[in-house]
XYZ file of C-alpha atoms in Angstrom:
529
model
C 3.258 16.497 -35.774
C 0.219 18.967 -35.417
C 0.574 22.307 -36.905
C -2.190 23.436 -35.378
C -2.456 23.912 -31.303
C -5.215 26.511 -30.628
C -7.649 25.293 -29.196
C -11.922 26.193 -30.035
C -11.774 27.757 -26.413
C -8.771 29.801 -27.056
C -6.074 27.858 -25.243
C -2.689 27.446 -27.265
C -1.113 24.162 -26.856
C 2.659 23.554 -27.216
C 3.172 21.746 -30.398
C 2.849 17.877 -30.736
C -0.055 17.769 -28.144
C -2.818 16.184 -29.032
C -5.756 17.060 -25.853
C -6.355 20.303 -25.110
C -4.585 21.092 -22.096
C -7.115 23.673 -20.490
C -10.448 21.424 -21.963
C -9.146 18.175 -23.049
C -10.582 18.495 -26.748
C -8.738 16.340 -29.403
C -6.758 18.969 -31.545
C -5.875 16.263 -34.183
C -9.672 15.992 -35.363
C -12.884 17.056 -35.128
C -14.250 15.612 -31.621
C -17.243 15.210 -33.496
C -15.067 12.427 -35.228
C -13.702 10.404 -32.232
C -16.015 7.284 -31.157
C -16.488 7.254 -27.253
C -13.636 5.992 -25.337
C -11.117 6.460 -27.589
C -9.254 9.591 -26.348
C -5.535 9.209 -26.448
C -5.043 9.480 -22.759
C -1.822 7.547 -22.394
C 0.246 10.852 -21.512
C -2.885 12.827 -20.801
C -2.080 13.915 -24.811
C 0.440 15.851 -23.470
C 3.533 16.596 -26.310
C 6.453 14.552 -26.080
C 10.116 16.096 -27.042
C 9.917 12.904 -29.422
C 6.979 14.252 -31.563
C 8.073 17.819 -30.977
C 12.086 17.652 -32.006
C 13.306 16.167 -35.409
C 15.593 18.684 -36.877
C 19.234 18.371 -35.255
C 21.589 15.044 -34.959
C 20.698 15.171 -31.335
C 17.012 14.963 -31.475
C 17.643 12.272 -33.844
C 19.466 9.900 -31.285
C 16.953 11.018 -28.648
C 13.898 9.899 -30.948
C 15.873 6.483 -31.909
C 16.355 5.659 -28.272
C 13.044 6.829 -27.173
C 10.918 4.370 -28.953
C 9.789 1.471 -27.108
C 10.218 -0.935 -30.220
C 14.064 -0.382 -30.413
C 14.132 -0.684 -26.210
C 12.461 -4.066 -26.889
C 14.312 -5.413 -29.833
C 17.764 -4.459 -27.917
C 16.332 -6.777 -24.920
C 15.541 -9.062 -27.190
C 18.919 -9.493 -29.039
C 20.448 -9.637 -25.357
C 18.437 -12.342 -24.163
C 18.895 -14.395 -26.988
C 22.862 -13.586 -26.757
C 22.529 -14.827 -23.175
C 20.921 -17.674 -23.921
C 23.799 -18.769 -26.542
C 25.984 -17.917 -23.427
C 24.655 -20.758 -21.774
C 25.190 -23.338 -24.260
C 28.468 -24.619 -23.356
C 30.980 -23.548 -20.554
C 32.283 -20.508 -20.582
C 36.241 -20.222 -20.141
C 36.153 -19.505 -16.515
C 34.923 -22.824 -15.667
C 37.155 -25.022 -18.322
C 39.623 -26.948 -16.224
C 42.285 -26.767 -19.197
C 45.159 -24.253 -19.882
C 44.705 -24.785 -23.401
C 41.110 -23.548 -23.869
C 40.821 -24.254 -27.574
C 41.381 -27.595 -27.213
C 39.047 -28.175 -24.646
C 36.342 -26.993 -25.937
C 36.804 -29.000 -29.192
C 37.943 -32.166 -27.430
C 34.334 -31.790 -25.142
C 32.413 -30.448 -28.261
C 33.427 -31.333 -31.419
C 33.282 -28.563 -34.299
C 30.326 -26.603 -32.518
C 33.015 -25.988 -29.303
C 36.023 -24.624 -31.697
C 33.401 -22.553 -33.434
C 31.603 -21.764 -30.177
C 35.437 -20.663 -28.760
C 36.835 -18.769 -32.192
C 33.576 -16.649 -31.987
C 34.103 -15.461 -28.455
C 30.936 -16.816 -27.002
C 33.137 -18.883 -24.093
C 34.034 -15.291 -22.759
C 30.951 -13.435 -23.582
C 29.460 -11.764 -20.700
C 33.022 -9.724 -20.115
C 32.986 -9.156 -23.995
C 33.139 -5.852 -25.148
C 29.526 -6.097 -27.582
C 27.806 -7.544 -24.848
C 28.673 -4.553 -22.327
C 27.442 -2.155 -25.041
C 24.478 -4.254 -25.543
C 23.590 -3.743 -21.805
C 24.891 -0.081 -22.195
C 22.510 0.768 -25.020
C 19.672 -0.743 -22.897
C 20.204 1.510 -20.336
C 20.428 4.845 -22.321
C 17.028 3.647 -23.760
C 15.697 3.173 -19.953
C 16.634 6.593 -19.641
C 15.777 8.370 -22.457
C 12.195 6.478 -22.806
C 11.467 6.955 -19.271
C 12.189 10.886 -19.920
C 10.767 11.577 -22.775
C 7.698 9.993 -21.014
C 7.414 10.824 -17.714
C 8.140 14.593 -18.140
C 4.902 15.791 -19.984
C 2.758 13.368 -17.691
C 4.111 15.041 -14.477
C 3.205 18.149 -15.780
C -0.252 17.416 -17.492
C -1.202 15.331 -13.860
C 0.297 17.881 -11.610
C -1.916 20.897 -13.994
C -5.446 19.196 -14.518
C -8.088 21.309 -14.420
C -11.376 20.407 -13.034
C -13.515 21.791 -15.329
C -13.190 19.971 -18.797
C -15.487 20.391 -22.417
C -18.406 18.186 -22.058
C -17.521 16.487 -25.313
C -14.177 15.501 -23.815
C -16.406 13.803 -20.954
C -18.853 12.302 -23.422
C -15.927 10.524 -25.214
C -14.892 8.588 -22.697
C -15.282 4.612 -22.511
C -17.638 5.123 -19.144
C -19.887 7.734 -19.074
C -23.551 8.866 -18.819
C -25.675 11.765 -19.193
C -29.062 12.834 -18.262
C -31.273 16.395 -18.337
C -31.358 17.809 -14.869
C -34.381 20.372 -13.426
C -33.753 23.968 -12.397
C -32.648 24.216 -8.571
C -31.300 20.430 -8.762
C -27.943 21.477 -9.764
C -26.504 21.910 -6.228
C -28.057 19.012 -4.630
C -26.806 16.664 -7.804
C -23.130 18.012 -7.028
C -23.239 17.690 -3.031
C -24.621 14.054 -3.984
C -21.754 12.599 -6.122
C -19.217 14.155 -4.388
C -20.880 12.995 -1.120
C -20.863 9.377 -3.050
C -17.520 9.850 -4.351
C -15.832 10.415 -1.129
C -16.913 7.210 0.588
C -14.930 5.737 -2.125
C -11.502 7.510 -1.193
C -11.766 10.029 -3.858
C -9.800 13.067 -3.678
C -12.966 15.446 -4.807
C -12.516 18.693 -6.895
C -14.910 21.137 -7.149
C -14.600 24.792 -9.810
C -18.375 26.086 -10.280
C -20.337 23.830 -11.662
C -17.925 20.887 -11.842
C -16.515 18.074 -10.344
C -13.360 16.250 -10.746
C -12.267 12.962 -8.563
C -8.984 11.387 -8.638
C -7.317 8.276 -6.383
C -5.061 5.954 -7.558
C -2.508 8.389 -9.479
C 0.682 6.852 -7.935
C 0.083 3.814 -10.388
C 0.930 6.330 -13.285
C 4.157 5.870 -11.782
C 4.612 2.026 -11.458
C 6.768 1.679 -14.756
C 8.680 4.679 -14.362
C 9.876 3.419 -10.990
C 10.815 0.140 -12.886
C 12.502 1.641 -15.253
C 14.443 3.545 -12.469
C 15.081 0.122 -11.005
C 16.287 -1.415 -13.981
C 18.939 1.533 -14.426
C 20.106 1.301 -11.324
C 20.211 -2.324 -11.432
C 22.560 -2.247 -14.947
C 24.237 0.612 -13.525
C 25.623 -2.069 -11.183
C 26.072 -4.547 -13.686
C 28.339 -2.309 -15.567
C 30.369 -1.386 -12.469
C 31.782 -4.766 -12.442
C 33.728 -3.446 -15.051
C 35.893 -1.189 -12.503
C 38.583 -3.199 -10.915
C 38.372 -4.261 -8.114
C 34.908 -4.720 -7.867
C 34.617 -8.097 -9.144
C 36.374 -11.362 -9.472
C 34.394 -14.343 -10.527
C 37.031 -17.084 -10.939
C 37.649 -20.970 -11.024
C 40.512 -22.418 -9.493
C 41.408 -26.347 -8.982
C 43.122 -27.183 -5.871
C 45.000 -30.405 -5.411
C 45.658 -31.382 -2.000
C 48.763 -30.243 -0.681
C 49.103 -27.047 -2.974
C 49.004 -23.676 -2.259
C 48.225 -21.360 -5.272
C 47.403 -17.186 -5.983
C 43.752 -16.772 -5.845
C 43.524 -14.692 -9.404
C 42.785 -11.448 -9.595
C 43.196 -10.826 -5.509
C 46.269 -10.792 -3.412
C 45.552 -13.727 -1.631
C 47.092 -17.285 -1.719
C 45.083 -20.529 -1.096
C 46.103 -23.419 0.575
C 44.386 -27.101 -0.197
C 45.458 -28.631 3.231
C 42.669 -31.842 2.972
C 39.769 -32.442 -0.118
C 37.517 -35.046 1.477
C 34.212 -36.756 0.359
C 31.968 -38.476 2.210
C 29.294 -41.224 1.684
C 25.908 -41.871 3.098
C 26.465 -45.035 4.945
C 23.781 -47.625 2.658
C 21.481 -48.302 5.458
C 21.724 -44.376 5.748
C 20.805 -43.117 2.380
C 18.125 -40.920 1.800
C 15.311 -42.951 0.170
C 14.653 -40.307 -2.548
C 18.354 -41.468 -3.985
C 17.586 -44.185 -6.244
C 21.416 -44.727 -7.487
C 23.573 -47.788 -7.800
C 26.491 -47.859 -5.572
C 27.725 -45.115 -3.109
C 25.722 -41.950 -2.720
C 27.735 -38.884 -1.692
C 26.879 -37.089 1.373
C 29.611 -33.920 1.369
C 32.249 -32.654 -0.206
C 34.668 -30.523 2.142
C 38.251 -29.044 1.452
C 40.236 -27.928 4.413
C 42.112 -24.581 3.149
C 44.367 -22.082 4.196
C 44.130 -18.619 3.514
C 47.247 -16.047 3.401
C 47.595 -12.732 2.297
C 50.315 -12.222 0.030
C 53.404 -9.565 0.884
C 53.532 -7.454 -1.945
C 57.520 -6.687 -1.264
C 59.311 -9.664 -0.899
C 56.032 -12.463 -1.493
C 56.059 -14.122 1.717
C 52.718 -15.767 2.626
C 50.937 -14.125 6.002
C 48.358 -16.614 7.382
C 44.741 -15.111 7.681
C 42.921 -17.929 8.740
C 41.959 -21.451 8.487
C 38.355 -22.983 7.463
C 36.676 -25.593 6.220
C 34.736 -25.245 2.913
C 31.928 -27.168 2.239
C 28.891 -26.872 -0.550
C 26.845 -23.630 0.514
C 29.214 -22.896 2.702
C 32.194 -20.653 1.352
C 35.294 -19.584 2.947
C 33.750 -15.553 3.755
C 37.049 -13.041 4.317
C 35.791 -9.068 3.610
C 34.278 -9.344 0.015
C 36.024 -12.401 -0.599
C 33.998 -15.505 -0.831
C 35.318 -18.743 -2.004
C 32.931 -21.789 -2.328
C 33.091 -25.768 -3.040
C 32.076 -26.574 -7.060
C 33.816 -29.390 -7.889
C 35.886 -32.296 -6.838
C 37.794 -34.910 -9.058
C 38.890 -38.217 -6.554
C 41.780 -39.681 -6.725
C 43.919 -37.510 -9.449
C 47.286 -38.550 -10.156
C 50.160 -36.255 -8.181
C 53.580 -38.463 -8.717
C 55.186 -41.549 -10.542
C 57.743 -43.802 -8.971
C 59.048 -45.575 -11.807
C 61.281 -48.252 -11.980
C 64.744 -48.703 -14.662
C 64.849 -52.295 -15.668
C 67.790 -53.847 -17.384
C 66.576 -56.155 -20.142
C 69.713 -57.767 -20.461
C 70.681 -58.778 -16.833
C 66.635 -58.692 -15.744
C 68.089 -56.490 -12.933
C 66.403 -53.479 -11.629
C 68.610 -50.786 -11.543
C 66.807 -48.441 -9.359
C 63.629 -46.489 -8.676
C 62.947 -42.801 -9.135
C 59.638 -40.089 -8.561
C 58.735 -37.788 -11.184
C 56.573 -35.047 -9.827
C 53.863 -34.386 -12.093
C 53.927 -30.909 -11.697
C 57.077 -29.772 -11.777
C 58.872 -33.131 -13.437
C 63.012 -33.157 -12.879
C 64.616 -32.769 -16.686
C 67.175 -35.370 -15.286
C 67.033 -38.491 -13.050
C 70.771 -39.705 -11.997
C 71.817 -43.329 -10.657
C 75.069 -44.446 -9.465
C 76.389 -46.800 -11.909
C 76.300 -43.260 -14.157
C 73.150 -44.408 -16.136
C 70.871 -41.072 -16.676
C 67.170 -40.448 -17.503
C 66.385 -37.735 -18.861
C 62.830 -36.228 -20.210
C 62.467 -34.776 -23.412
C 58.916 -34.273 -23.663
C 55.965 -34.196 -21.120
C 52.056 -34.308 -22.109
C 49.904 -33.637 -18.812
C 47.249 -34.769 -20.707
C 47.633 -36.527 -23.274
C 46.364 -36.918 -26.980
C 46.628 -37.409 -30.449
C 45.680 -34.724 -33.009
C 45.989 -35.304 -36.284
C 47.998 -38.336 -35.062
C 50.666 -35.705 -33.074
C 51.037 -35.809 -29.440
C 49.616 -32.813 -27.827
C 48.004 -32.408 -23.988
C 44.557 -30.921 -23.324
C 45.528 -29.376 -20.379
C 48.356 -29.016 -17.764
C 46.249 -31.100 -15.269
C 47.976 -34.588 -15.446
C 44.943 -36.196 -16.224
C 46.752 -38.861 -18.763
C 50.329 -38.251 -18.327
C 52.957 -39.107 -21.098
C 56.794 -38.784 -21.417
C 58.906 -39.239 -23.680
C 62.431 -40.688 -21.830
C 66.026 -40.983 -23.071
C 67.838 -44.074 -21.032
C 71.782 -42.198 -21.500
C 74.239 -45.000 -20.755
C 78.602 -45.223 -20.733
C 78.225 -47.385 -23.900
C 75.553 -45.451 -25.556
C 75.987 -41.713 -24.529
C 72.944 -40.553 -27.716
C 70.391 -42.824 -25.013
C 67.651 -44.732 -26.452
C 64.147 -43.399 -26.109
C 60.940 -44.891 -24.809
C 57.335 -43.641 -24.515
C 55.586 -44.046 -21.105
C 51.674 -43.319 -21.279
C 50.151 -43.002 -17.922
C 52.731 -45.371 -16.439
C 52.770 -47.906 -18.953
C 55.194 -48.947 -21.352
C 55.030 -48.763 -25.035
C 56.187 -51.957 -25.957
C 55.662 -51.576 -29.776
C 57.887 -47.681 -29.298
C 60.857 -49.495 -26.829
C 61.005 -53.274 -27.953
C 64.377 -53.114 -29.119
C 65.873 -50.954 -25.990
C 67.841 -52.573 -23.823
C 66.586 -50.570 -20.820
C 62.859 -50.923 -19.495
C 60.689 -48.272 -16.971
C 57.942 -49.606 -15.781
C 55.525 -48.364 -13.072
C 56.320 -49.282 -9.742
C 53.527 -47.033 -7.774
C 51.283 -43.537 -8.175
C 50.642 -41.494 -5.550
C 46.717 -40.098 -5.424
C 45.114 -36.898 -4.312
C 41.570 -35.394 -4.651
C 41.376 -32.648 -6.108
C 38.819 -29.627 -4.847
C 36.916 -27.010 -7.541
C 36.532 -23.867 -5.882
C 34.677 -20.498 -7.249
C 36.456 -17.652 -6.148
C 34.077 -14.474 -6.269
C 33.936 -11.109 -4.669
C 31.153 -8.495 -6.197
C 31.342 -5.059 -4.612
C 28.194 -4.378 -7.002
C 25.862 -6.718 -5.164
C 24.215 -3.868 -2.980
C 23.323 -1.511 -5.964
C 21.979 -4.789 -8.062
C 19.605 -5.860 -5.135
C 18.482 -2.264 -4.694
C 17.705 -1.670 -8.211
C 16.418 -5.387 -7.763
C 14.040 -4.248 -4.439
C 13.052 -0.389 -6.429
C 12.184 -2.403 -9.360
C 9.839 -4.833 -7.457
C 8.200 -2.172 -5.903
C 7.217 -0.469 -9.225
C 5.475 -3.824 -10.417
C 3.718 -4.041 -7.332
C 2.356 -0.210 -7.606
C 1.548 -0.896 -10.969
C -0.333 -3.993 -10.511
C -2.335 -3.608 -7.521
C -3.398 0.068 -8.023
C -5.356 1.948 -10.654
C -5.422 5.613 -11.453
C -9.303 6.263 -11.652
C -10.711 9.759 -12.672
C -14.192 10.905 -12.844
C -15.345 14.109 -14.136
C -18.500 15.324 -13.601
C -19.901 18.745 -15.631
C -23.372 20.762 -15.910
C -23.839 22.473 -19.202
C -27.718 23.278 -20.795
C -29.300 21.695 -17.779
C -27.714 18.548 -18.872
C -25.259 16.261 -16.204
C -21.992 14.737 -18.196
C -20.523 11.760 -16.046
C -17.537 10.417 -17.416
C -14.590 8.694 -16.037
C -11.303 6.653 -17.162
C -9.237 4.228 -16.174
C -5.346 2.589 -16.745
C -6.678 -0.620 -16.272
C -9.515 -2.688 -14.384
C -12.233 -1.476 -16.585
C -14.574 -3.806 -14.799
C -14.004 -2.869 -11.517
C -14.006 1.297 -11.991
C -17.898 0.900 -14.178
C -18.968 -1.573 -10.882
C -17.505 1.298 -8.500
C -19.155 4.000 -10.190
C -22.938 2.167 -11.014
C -23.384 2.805 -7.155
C -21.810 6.297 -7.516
C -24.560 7.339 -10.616
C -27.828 5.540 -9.202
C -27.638 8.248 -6.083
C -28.045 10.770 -9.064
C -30.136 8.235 -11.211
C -27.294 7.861 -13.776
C -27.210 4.359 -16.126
C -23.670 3.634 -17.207
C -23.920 1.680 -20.086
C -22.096 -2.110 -20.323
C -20.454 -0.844 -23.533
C -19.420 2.488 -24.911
C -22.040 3.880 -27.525
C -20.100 4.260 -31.028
């Protein structure tokens, strides 16, 4: 920080600043010191409450948070964290009531340490909301602790600056002028200057010409952008606002769509096939190519008093074309064919070779006990959806029945403990049951597709694309325009041109070599050191 601020023409500067704000002499060193073109102009050397503040906890926090390396290392740690996000699944989209398991099952050791360490519900985790927080306070306070001083140093230039401070800069010129020429030198370049849509100043004997400054402002107004546009983000977090879920749909079922009160009918999942002579030629597969996928729902809105279902309407969902009711929108992601629904299984007597009768286990809500007339009972003492062995113990995956198992007891006059028998996906275990007298054996499944549907609804969508649209406008300001100054000043019979740019150096010394030969200026290729 500079103790310092006076100025050699008397002006006192608040502390921190570092250009004189009445002549635009360096107050850090001698000017005498500074090679040509390399004037801190950045913030016009204006003070920042960064350089100026240290002593109390809060200037502390606003210093951390105001320095561009901690804005970028935060975005940094969040990109990479979203990245990792990507990896595998995340829990909304597993198909599984026991998530663990899935993601093991699907992944090996890097899914159950993927799951124990959070990262399958990470964007709704707690660390990554204050990652996106602590981004936005640093928007905020950088853009501040910024844009502040530059309004005011812009908004305050003077025209008339020290003709060392227009010596310094990267392109500028100087030559001795005769008495009497003075006027007719000045009328010249701002004559010159003009034709170039210049705004021309004029105090005395000097000349300053802006265009261009709203460029200054590109970043700002994406940084304002970017705010707004995790400001929106973060109001996801208010419920309400928004649902992104996954829900599978067999046909036939109706089931609450989570987090809404709506309920969701599956009255028809079809898919269809490009007829082979049909089939785009771009498709290079083996066998059938699909065309669509389509599920025929049902929506109702749920009575909150006694539950009853009130029909909304009916549609037909197809891929990139969701079911649209207020901010609800539910769309077509995924489709299993031909998923088991129901068993009809058949008792056989061993002894007699006599069927004793047939009975249909639902495989979603199975009957504990299945009753025939001769007083014969089967009853279910365990039920796998999805079955597997783990450590060489029966467990299920999920509650989809995927691979469904039972375990039956056959409970008989003569034999009222029952014998038991395993039945894997229909099929006997023969090796389990080889000694029972009593046999069940598949007799028939019934099949149903089975429709994947995203259920979303994002009140935030309006104030993400504006902060989206403000934050494209700021990259277009601040890539197609440039804030160009000249300043022109007559000291000792002696013209000082200089002149600075934010960018385009090439472009501002071509401009301005037509501006100087009307005054027989040469503007150097390079800066003199």
């Amino acid at each position: 920080m500079i103790e310092n601020t006076k100025c050699t023409c008397g002006h006192n500067n608040p502390v921190g600043t570092l250009l004189c704000e009445n002549c635009g002499r360096p107050l850090d060193k001698d000017a005498e010191g500074i090679k040509q073109g390399e004037l801190n102009m950045r913030y016009e050397g204006a003070a920042r409450r960064s350089q100026t503040y240290k002593k109390t906890l809060i200037d502390r926090i606003w210093n951390f948070f105001s320095s561009v390396k901690v804005a970028v290392i935060l975005i940094l740690i969040t990109l990479v964290a979203s990245i990792v996000g990507t990896i595998f699944p995340q829990e909304r989209y597993v198909p599984a009531a026991n998530k663990e398991a899935w993601y093991e099952q699907q992944y090996g050791v890097w899914g159950e340490v993927y799951y124990k360490l959070g990262l399958g519900d990470m964007y709704a985790s707690w660390w990554y909301v204050t990652l996106l927080a602590l981004i936005g306070i640093s928007l905020v306070i950088c853009s501040l602790d910024r844009v502040v001083p530059l309004y005011k140093a812009l908004k305050n230039q003077r025209v008339k600056k020290d003709v060392a401070f227009i010596d310094k800069q990267r392109v500028a010129a100087s030559r001795h002028i005769s008495d009497g020429e003075e006027e007719t030198v000045l009328r010249r370049l701002t004559e010159k200057l003009s034709e170039k849509r210049y705004n021309v100043r004029r105090d005395g004997n000097a000349l300053l010409a802006e265009k261009g400054r709203i460029s200054r402002w590109g970043p700002y107004i994406n940084h304002i952008g970017l705010i707004i546009f995790l400001l929106g983000t973060l109001m996801r977090l208010i419920p309400g606002w928004y649902l992104d879920e996954y829900v599978w749909l067999r046909e036939g079922e109706t089931a609450d769509l989570p987090g809404t009160d709506y309920a969701l009918k599956n009255e028809q999942a079809i898919i269809k096939f490009y007829d082979p002579e049909e089939a785009p030629e771009s498709q290079n597969l083996e066998g059938q190519i699909v065309e669509q996928y389509e599920t025929h729902v049902v929506l109702y809105k749920k009575d909150e008093q006694d539950g009853g279902l009130e029909e909304i309407k009916s549609d037909v969902i197809l891929v990139n074309h969701p079911l649209k009711h207020e901010d609800l929108l539910v769309y077509q992601s995924g489709f299993q064919q031909s998923q088991p629904v129901s068993l009809k299984l058949t008792l056989n007597d061993n002894a007699s070779g006599k069927t004793i009768g047939t009975f249909d286990v639902n495989l979603d809500d199975p009957q504990p006990t299945y009753t025939f007339d001769n007083g014969i009972k089967v009853e279910i003492l365990e039920y796998y959806p999805d079955f597997a062995l783990e450590d060489n113990k029966p467990t299920t995956r999920s509650n989809n029945p995927n691979r469904p198992a039972f375990v039956f007891n056959v409970v008989t006059p003569e034999k009222p403990e029952g014998e038991k028998s395993w039945v894997i996906s229909g099929l006997n275990l023969d090796e389990l049951s080889e000694n029972n007298r009593y046999d069940i054996a598949l007799a028939d499944i019934e099949m149903v597709n089975v429709s994947g549907l995203m259920v979303r609804m994002d009140k935030s969508l309006p104030i993400i694309f504006t902060g989206a649209g403000i934050f494209m406008v700021g990259v277009v300001i601040g890539f197609y325009w440039q804030h160009r100054r000249v300043w022109v000043g007559i000291q000792d019979r002696t013209l000082h041109f200089g002149a600075h740019t934010n960018k385009n150096w090439f472009g501002l010394k071509k401009e301005l070599r037509d501006v100087a030969d009307v005054v027989g200026l040469d503007i150097p290729d390079k800066p003199s050191t």
